[in-house]
Short mmCIF file of C-alpha atoms and ligand atoms in Angstrom, two decimals:
data_model
loop_
_atom_site.label_atom_id
_atom_site.label_comp_id
_atom_site.label_asym_id
_atom_site.label_seq_id
_atom_site.Cartn_x
_atom_site.Cartn_y
_atom_site.Cartn_z
CA MET A 1 -17.75 1.46 -17.28
CA VAL A 2 -19.40 3.36 -13.51
CA ARG A 3 -18.04 6.49 -11.92
CA THR A 4 -19.24 6.52 -8.96
CA GLU A 5 -19.33 9.80 -6.61
CA HIS A 6 -19.42 8.43 -2.28
CA PRO A 7 -19.88 11.55 0.14
CA LEU A 8 -17.59 11.55 3.28
CA LEU A 9 -18.76 12.76 5.83
CA SER A 10 -19.28 16.57 6.17
CA PRO A 11 -17.06 16.84 8.80
CA SER A 12 -18.34 20.24 9.16
CA LEU A 13 -21.19 23.07 8.39
CA GLY A 14 -21.17 23.82 4.72
CA HIS A 15 -18.50 21.52 3.59
CA GLN A 16 -18.67 18.02 1.44
CA ARG A 17 -16.08 16.10 0.30
CA THR A 18 -16.71 12.42 -1.75
CA LEU A 19 -14.22 10.11 -2.91
CA VAL A 20 -14.43 9.15 -7.35
CA SER A 21 -14.71 5.02 -8.28
CA PHE A 22 -14.62 3.39 -11.36
CA GLN A 23 -15.91 -0.37 -11.48
CA TYR A 24 -14.97 -2.07 -14.86
CA GLY A 25 -16.72 -4.91 -15.73
CA ASP A 26 -19.75 -7.31 -14.13
CA PRO A 27 -19.59 -5.98 -10.62
CA ALA A 28 -20.70 -10.42 -9.46
CA ALA A 29 -16.82 -11.41 -11.88
CA ARG A 30 -14.02 -13.24 -10.48
CA PRO A 31 -11.15 -12.36 -10.06
CA LYS A 32 -11.87 -9.17 -8.79
CA VAL A 33 -9.24 -6.65 -8.51
CA TYR A 34 -8.73 -2.88 -5.90
CA LEU A 35 -5.89 -0.85 -7.73
CA GLN A 36 -6.31 2.67 -4.85
CA ALA A 37 -3.54 5.37 -5.46
CA SER A 38 -2.18 8.18 -3.14
CA LEU A 39 -3.58 6.91 0.22
CA HIS A 40 -0.69 9.37 0.94
CA ALA A 41 -1.40 11.94 -0.81
CA GLU A 42 1.83 13.37 -1.39
CA GLU A 43 2.53 10.31 -3.27
CA LEU A 44 1.46 11.15 -6.50
CA PRO A 45 3.06 8.62 -9.18
CA GLY A 46 -0.28 5.53 -8.42
CA MET A 47 -2.13 8.61 -9.32
CA LEU A 48 -0.85 8.87 -12.69
CA VAL A 49 -0.89 4.96 -12.49
CA ALA A 50 -4.57 5.58 -12.95
CA HIS A 51 -4.77 8.37 -15.48
CA HIS A 52 -3.06 5.67 -17.92
CA LEU A 53 -4.70 2.44 -16.68
CA ARG A 54 -7.90 4.38 -17.23
CA PRO A 55 -8.13 4.21 -20.94
CA ALA A 56 -6.62 0.63 -21.27
CA LEU A 57 -9.48 -0.89 -18.92
CA GLU A 58 -12.55 1.29 -20.64
CA GLN A 59 -10.82 -0.41 -23.38
CA ALA A 60 -11.05 -4.29 -22.58
CA GLU A 61 -14.75 -3.22 -20.89
CA HIS A 62 -15.39 -2.16 -24.75
CA GLU A 63 -14.15 -4.94 -26.60
CA GLY A 64 -15.73 -7.61 -24.53
CA ARG A 65 -12.15 -8.16 -22.97
CA LEU A 66 -13.30 -8.50 -19.27
CA ARG A 67 -13.85 -10.84 -17.68
CA GLY A 68 -13.13 -10.41 -14.33
CA HIS A 69 -13.85 -7.39 -12.68
CA VAL A 70 -11.52 -4.21 -11.56
CA VAL A 71 -12.51 -1.07 -9.16
CA LEU A 72 -9.91 1.53 -9.26
CA VAL A 73 -10.19 4.61 -6.85
CA PRO A 74 -6.95 7.26 -8.61
CA ALA A 75 -7.13 9.27 -5.83
CA ALA A 76 -8.06 7.81 -2.46
CA ASN A 77 -6.90 10.67 0.56
CA PRO A 78 -9.51 13.48 -0.71
CA ILE A 79 -8.38 14.76 2.65
CA GLY A 80 -4.91 14.44 2.73
CA LEU A 81 -4.96 16.59 -0.84
CA SER A 82 -6.63 19.53 0.21
CA GLN A 83 -4.40 19.73 3.82
CA ARG A 84 -1.15 22.12 2.87
CA LEU A 85 1.33 24.12 5.87
CA ASP A 86 3.67 26.90 5.02
CA HIS A 87 2.92 25.54 0.48
CA LYS A 88 3.94 22.56 0.89
CA ALA A 89 1.61 19.24 0.96
CA MET A 90 0.74 17.45 4.05
CA GLY A 91 -0.92 14.41 2.66
CA ARG A 92 0.72 11.83 5.14
CA PHE A 93 -1.02 11.81 9.07
CA GLU A 94 -4.53 13.56 9.30
CA PHE A 95 -4.57 17.24 10.37
CA GLU A 96 -7.77 16.90 12.88
CA THR A 97 -6.21 14.03 14.55
CA ALA A 98 -2.35 13.35 13.44
CA GLN A 99 -2.93 9.95 12.72
CA ASN A 100 -1.00 8.36 9.42
CA PHE A 101 -4.08 7.91 7.08
CA ASN A 102 -2.80 4.32 5.95
CA ARG A 103 -2.58 3.08 9.61
CA HIS A 104 -5.17 2.30 12.54
CA TYR A 105 -7.69 -0.18 9.86
CA PRO A 106 -10.20 -2.35 12.00
CA ASP A 107 -9.06 -5.53 12.57
CA LEU A 108 -11.29 -7.80 10.05
CA ALA A 109 -10.87 -11.15 12.02
CA ALA A 110 -11.28 -9.92 15.17
CA ALA A 111 -14.58 -8.29 13.71
CA VAL A 112 -15.89 -10.92 12.15
CA PHE A 113 -14.58 -14.77 13.87
CA GLU A 114 -18.18 -15.43 16.57
CA HIS A 115 -20.37 -14.38 13.08
CA VAL A 116 -18.63 -17.06 11.14
CA ARG A 117 -17.43 -19.39 13.90
CA ASP A 118 -20.23 -21.78 14.37
CA ARG A 119 -21.39 -21.36 10.49
CA MET A 120 -17.83 -22.49 8.66
CA GLY A 121 -18.01 -25.53 6.87
CA PRO A 122 -16.14 -28.89 4.50
CA ASP A 123 -15.95 -26.57 1.56
CA GLY A 124 -13.03 -23.31 1.05
CA ALA A 125 -14.95 -21.83 -1.25
CA ALA A 126 -18.22 -21.52 0.51
CA ASN A 127 -15.66 -19.79 3.98
CA VAL A 128 -13.94 -17.55 1.89
CA ALA A 129 -18.00 -16.47 0.65
CA LEU A 130 -19.51 -16.29 3.77
CA VAL A 131 -17.07 -14.52 5.66
CA ARG A 132 -17.23 -11.89 2.43
CA GLN A 133 -20.50 -11.50 3.46
CA ALA A 134 -19.80 -10.87 6.78
CA VAL A 135 -17.09 -8.67 6.72
CA ALA A 136 -19.65 -6.42 4.92
CA SER A 137 -22.48 -6.30 6.85
CA TRP A 138 -19.70 -5.82 9.88
CA LEU A 139 -18.76 -1.98 7.49
CA GLN A 140 -22.45 -1.80 6.87
CA ALA A 141 -22.99 -1.44 9.78
CA TRP A 142 -19.76 0.20 10.95
CA THR A 143 -21.14 3.72 11.91
CA PRO A 144 -18.34 6.58 10.93
CA ASP A 145 -18.50 9.66 13.10
CA THR A 146 -15.37 11.68 11.71
CA GLU A 147 -14.66 12.04 8.20
CA LEU A 148 -11.47 9.79 8.91
CA GLN A 149 -12.94 7.05 9.82
CA SER A 150 -16.00 7.57 6.99
CA LEU A 151 -13.14 7.44 4.32
CA ARG A 152 -11.74 4.38 5.89
CA ARG A 153 -15.30 2.43 5.91
CA GLN A 154 -15.85 3.85 1.92
CA LEU A 155 -11.69 2.72 0.55
CA LEU A 156 -13.04 -0.95 2.80
CA LEU A 157 -16.59 -0.75 1.16
CA LEU A 158 -15.30 -1.30 -2.15
CA SER A 159 -11.84 -3.13 -1.27
CA HIS A 160 -12.92 -6.02 1.26
CA ASP A 161 -14.29 -8.63 -0.87
CA ALA A 162 -11.31 -8.03 -3.73
CA ASP A 163 -9.09 -11.73 -4.19
CA VAL A 164 -5.65 -8.61 -5.16
CA VAL A 165 -5.50 -5.77 -3.71
CA LEU A 166 -2.53 -2.99 -5.25
CA ASP A 167 -2.25 -0.22 -2.68
CA MET A 168 0.11 2.37 -4.74
CA HIS A 169 1.93 4.95 -2.83
CA CYS A 170 5.55 5.88 -3.54
CA ASP A 171 8.85 6.95 -1.43
CA TRP A 172 10.34 10.11 -1.13
CA GLU A 173 13.44 9.07 -3.66
CA ALA A 174 13.52 5.32 -4.26
CA VAL A 175 13.91 2.66 -6.17
CA LEU A 176 10.13 0.23 -7.59
CA HIS A 177 9.68 -2.06 -4.37
CA MET A 178 6.61 -3.28 -2.32
CA TYR A 179 5.61 -4.54 0.95
CA ALA A 180 3.06 -7.75 1.10
CA GLU A 181 2.24 -10.22 4.18
CA GLU A 182 4.12 -13.59 3.74
CA ALA A 183 0.66 -15.07 3.20
CA CYS A 184 0.07 -12.76 0.35
CA TRP A 185 3.68 -13.69 -1.99
CA ALA A 186 3.55 -16.26 -4.05
CA PRO A 187 0.12 -15.20 -6.23
CA LEU A 188 2.25 -11.23 -6.26
CA GLU A 189 5.26 -12.70 -6.74
CA PRO A 190 4.31 -12.28 -11.14
CA LEU A 191 3.08 -8.41 -10.73
CA ALA A 192 7.28 -7.55 -8.74
CA TRP A 193 8.59 -8.80 -11.74
CA LEU A 194 6.94 -8.35 -14.04
CA LEU A 195 7.12 -4.47 -13.04
CA GLY A 196 11.16 -4.99 -12.09
CA CYS A 197 10.93 -4.57 -8.01
CA LYS A 198 14.15 -3.87 -6.43
CA ALA A 199 13.51 -4.98 -3.70
CA VAL A 200 10.49 -6.04 -1.64
CA LEU A 201 9.29 -6.52 1.92
CA LEU A 202 7.79 -9.59 3.12
CA ALA A 203 6.53 -9.81 6.31
CA ARG A 204 3.63 -11.42 9.09
CA ASP A 205 1.53 -7.93 10.75
CA SER A 206 3.87 -5.91 10.79
CA GLY A 207 1.76 -3.54 12.58
CA GLY A 208 -0.22 0.14 12.93
CA GLY A 209 -2.92 -1.04 10.40
CA PRO A 210 -2.30 -0.30 7.65
CA PHE A 211 -4.34 -0.40 4.72
CA ASP A 212 -3.40 -3.22 2.44
CA GLU A 213 -2.82 -5.73 6.24
CA CYS A 214 -6.41 -4.55 6.72
CA LEU A 215 -7.05 -6.89 4.30
CA SER A 216 -5.12 -9.92 3.33
CA GLY A 217 -4.14 -9.86 7.58
CA LEU A 218 -7.96 -10.41 7.19
CA TRP A 219 -7.30 -14.37 6.40
CA TRP A 220 -4.51 -15.46 7.86
CA GLN A 221 -4.72 -14.74 11.08
CA LEU A 222 -8.33 -15.82 10.90
CA ALA A 223 -7.45 -18.55 10.27
CA ASP A 224 -5.06 -18.95 13.04
CA ARG A 225 -7.64 -17.82 14.69
CA LEU A 226 -10.06 -20.64 13.72
CA LYS A 227 -7.88 -23.15 14.25
CA ALA A 228 -7.29 -21.55 18.40
CA ALA A 229 -10.92 -22.23 19.58
CA GLY A 230 -10.82 -26.06 17.41
CA VAL A 231 -12.72 -25.24 13.81
CA ALA A 232 -10.83 -27.39 11.62
CA HIS A 233 -13.09 -26.62 8.53
CA PRO A 234 -10.61 -24.90 5.59
CA LEU A 235 -10.28 -20.97 4.95
CA PRO A 236 -8.06 -20.00 2.22
CA GLN A 237 -6.54 -16.46 1.54
CA GLY A 238 -9.17 -15.12 0.07
CA CYS A 239 -6.88 -11.83 -0.28
CA ALA A 240 -3.00 -10.89 -1.99
CA SER A 241 -2.90 -7.71 -0.92
CA THR A 242 0.49 -5.22 -1.38
CA THR A 243 1.88 -2.05 -0.93
CA LEU A 244 3.53 -0.50 -4.62
CA GLU A 245 6.02 2.23 -4.12
CA PHE A 246 6.34 3.70 -7.54
CA ARG A 247 9.58 5.25 -6.43
CA GLY A 248 10.20 8.64 -5.00
CA GLU A 249 8.09 11.73 -4.75
CA LEU A 250 9.29 13.23 -7.79
CA ASP A 251 8.88 10.17 -9.90
CA VAL A 252 6.00 11.79 -11.72
CA ALA A 253 6.64 10.73 -15.21
CA HIS A 254 4.44 9.91 -17.64
CA GLU A 255 7.31 7.38 -19.55
CA HIS A 256 8.08 5.89 -15.10
CA ALA A 257 3.87 5.32 -15.37
CA GLN A 258 3.28 3.52 -18.36
CA HIS A 259 5.76 1.43 -17.81
CA ASP A 260 4.46 0.16 -14.63
CA ALA A 261 0.44 0.61 -15.75
CA ALA A 262 1.64 -2.23 -19.25
CA ALA A 263 3.28 -4.25 -15.77
CA ILE A 264 -0.45 -4.22 -13.94
CA LEU A 265 -1.66 -4.69 -17.61
CA ALA A 266 -0.01 -7.60 -18.60
CA TYR A 267 -0.65 -9.17 -14.24
CA LEU A 268 -4.71 -8.73 -14.91
CA ALA A 269 -4.12 -10.77 -17.77
CA HIS A 270 -1.65 -13.45 -16.07
CA LEU A 271 -4.84 -13.70 -13.78
CA ARG A 272 -7.40 -13.81 -16.23
CA VAL A 273 -9.14 -10.44 -15.32
CA LEU A 274 -8.09 -9.22 -19.02
CA ASP A 275 -8.79 -11.94 -21.54
CA ALA A 276 -5.45 -11.37 -23.16
CA PRO A 277 -2.09 -14.08 -24.01
CA ALA A 278 -1.06 -14.56 -20.57
CA PRO A 279 2.52 -12.74 -20.16
CA SER A 280 5.56 -14.28 -19.36
CA ILE A 281 6.75 -13.40 -16.68
CA PRO A 282 10.42 -12.22 -16.32
CA ALA A 283 13.12 -13.33 -14.65
CA PRO A 284 13.04 -12.37 -10.24
CA SER A 285 14.27 -8.50 -10.69
CA CYS A 286 15.12 -9.08 -6.65
CA GLN A 287 15.84 -11.26 -3.89
CA ALA A 288 12.63 -11.41 -1.45
CA THR A 289 13.55 -10.12 1.74
CA PRO A 290 12.14 -9.78 5.26
CA LEU A 291 10.33 -6.79 6.62
CA ALA A 292 12.25 -7.59 9.42
CA GLY A 293 15.66 -7.52 7.85
CA SER A 294 15.22 -3.81 6.96
CA GLU A 295 17.16 -1.81 7.65
CA THR A 296 16.04 2.14 9.31
CA LEU A 297 19.10 4.68 8.72
CA HIS A 298 18.97 7.09 11.78
CA SER A 299 21.69 10.02 12.15
CA PRO A 300 22.16 10.46 16.02
CA VAL A 301 23.15 14.20 15.37
CA PRO A 302 21.56 17.28 12.90
CA GLY A 303 22.62 19.08 9.84
CA VAL A 304 23.80 19.43 6.30
CA VAL A 305 22.75 15.46 4.32
CA VAL A 306 24.81 14.39 2.05
CA PHE A 307 24.17 11.28 -0.18
CA ARG A 308 27.47 9.90 -1.32
CA ALA A 309 25.02 6.66 -2.01
CA SER A 310 22.05 6.38 -3.75
CA PRO A 311 18.86 4.50 -4.44
CA GLY A 312 19.58 1.51 -5.97
CA ASP A 313 22.76 0.61 -4.77
CA VAL A 314 23.79 -2.65 -3.32
CA LEU A 315 25.57 -2.20 0.19
CA ALA A 316 28.06 -4.66 1.91
CA VAL A 317 27.96 -3.59 6.40
CA GLY A 318 29.99 -0.30 6.77
CA ASP A 319 29.61 1.22 4.11
CA LEU A 320 29.04 5.16 3.73
CA VAL A 321 24.48 6.67 3.31
CA ALA A 322 25.54 9.63 3.88
CA GLU A 323 27.18 12.59 5.75
CA VAL A 324 25.74 14.45 7.98
CA ILE A 325 27.52 17.95 8.55
CA ASP A 326 27.33 20.26 11.28
CA PRO A 327 29.65 23.75 10.16
CA THR A 328 29.14 25.96 12.96
CA ALA A 329 31.33 23.00 14.81
CA PRO A 330 33.55 24.95 17.18
CA GLY A 331 37.24 24.20 15.46
CA ALA A 332 36.42 21.79 12.67
CA SER A 333 33.41 20.80 11.15
CA ARG A 334 31.56 17.47 12.59
CA VAL A 335 31.40 14.93 9.88
CA HIS A 336 29.51 12.85 11.16
CA ARG A 337 28.72 9.50 8.69
CA VAL A 338 25.85 7.58 8.69
CA CYS A 339 27.00 3.75 7.39
CA ALA A 340 25.10 0.55 6.22
CA GLY A 341 24.49 -1.75 9.30
CA VAL A 342 23.08 -4.81 7.30
CA ALA A 343 24.27 -5.32 3.05
CA GLY A 344 22.06 -5.03 0.60
CA MET A 345 20.17 -2.68 -1.52
CA LEU A 346 19.72 0.59 -0.29
CA TYR A 347 15.62 1.32 -2.10
CA ALA A 348 14.72 4.71 -0.03
CA THR A 349 16.44 7.71 0.87
CA VAL A 350 15.23 11.06 2.80
CA GLY A 351 13.79 13.41 0.37
CA GLU A 352 15.03 16.51 2.60
CA ARG A 353 19.08 17.31 2.98
CA TYR A 354 18.32 18.37 6.36
CA CYS A 355 18.18 15.83 9.34
CA VAL A 356 17.53 16.97 13.02
CA ALA A 357 19.03 14.70 16.02
CA GLY A 358 17.46 11.05 15.50
CA GLY A 359 15.90 11.68 11.51
CA GLU A 360 15.77 9.23 9.39
CA ILE A 361 18.00 9.36 6.87
CA GLY A 362 17.59 5.84 4.31
CA LYS A 363 16.64 1.85 4.34
CA ILE A 364 18.58 -1.02 3.20
CA ALA A 365 17.22 -4.56 2.85
CA GLY A 366 19.07 -6.84 4.40
CA ALA A 367 18.10 -10.47 4.30
CA LYS A 368 18.40 -11.62 7.67
CA PRO A 369 15.76 -10.85 10.12
CA TYR A 370 16.54 -8.99 13.28
CA ARG A 371 14.03 -6.59 14.07
CA THR A 372 10.96 -6.76 16.42
CA GLY A 373 7.83 -4.66 16.82
CA PRO A 374 6.19 -2.71 14.87
CA LEU A 375 8.18 -2.82 11.89
CA LEU A 376 6.34 0.00 9.76
CA GLY A 377 7.93 4.13 10.38
CA ALA A 378 5.61 6.60 11.61
ZN1 ZN B 401 1.88 6.00 1.32
#
């Protein structure tokens, strides 16, 4: 095990943050799996999962059972972790730029296309190695001029050549679910069922540049670009990347984290990263659905939010999800009903019990795609 402190760019005199990574196994070994937690800094369940993974990975390495390479970043956002306002954590958007910490990652396919287009050959594995080298060179040459950009660059330096990337987040109040790009679903499916995911949201470029899609999008987008440029050589999907949503923000409990860490360790055995008996993969715990079919419920009016359904409920069109109540309305209180517009699993709801006009209420995993444009929320 190697623990490394990576200094971020100092944004101001006398001020220096560091990112901490742990590396297990031979850095040259494959597969390489990269895990990080709490890129949205108030989303803490993944940090507790990292706490439970550390001794298990250390023991596996000590016993010579680590065949692959594992990189673990337990607290991926030291900037956001220190942001507080009115005694509340503010770890989703950087105060300085108002940017979401999990957006604006670079388009790596565009970054390396010119460099690799005339260097590709008939060997797919060699092409993967070529692209990884090109991305590494591009990242090394990237000179960030802000602390936030230096954080993005450092996270990519640690993860860009991984075969599998697990980005551990959570929602406000939610059942366990995950997001991934379609190109990654086959290798990630065993993880979904080992975790017992209650919803799986699949997309092809959600928009906005989230961390996981920066790493997975590189491969299929570069393959598309090469094909369009007349380059016929194969480029396999070099990275399966996913955003794991470990329930809700308050679900920071050893019971959950031990379950999730055990599922990840079983997945590492499945990938042959860990030398352990291959786990039997449980039956699917849900149906994978398109992110474009996920409905985000909003209330057009402000008021007190009273939930009449809970994350994990399977809803039909028209089912009542929440009432938004205005007790100041003339005559009688106004009770606005927020109802399901699509059928499916209510997989997440907001944490607050007051909403402003247009405020978000929750999300339902519908099976039929109907949305276009950027698919992720703020
Ligand atoms: Zn998040």
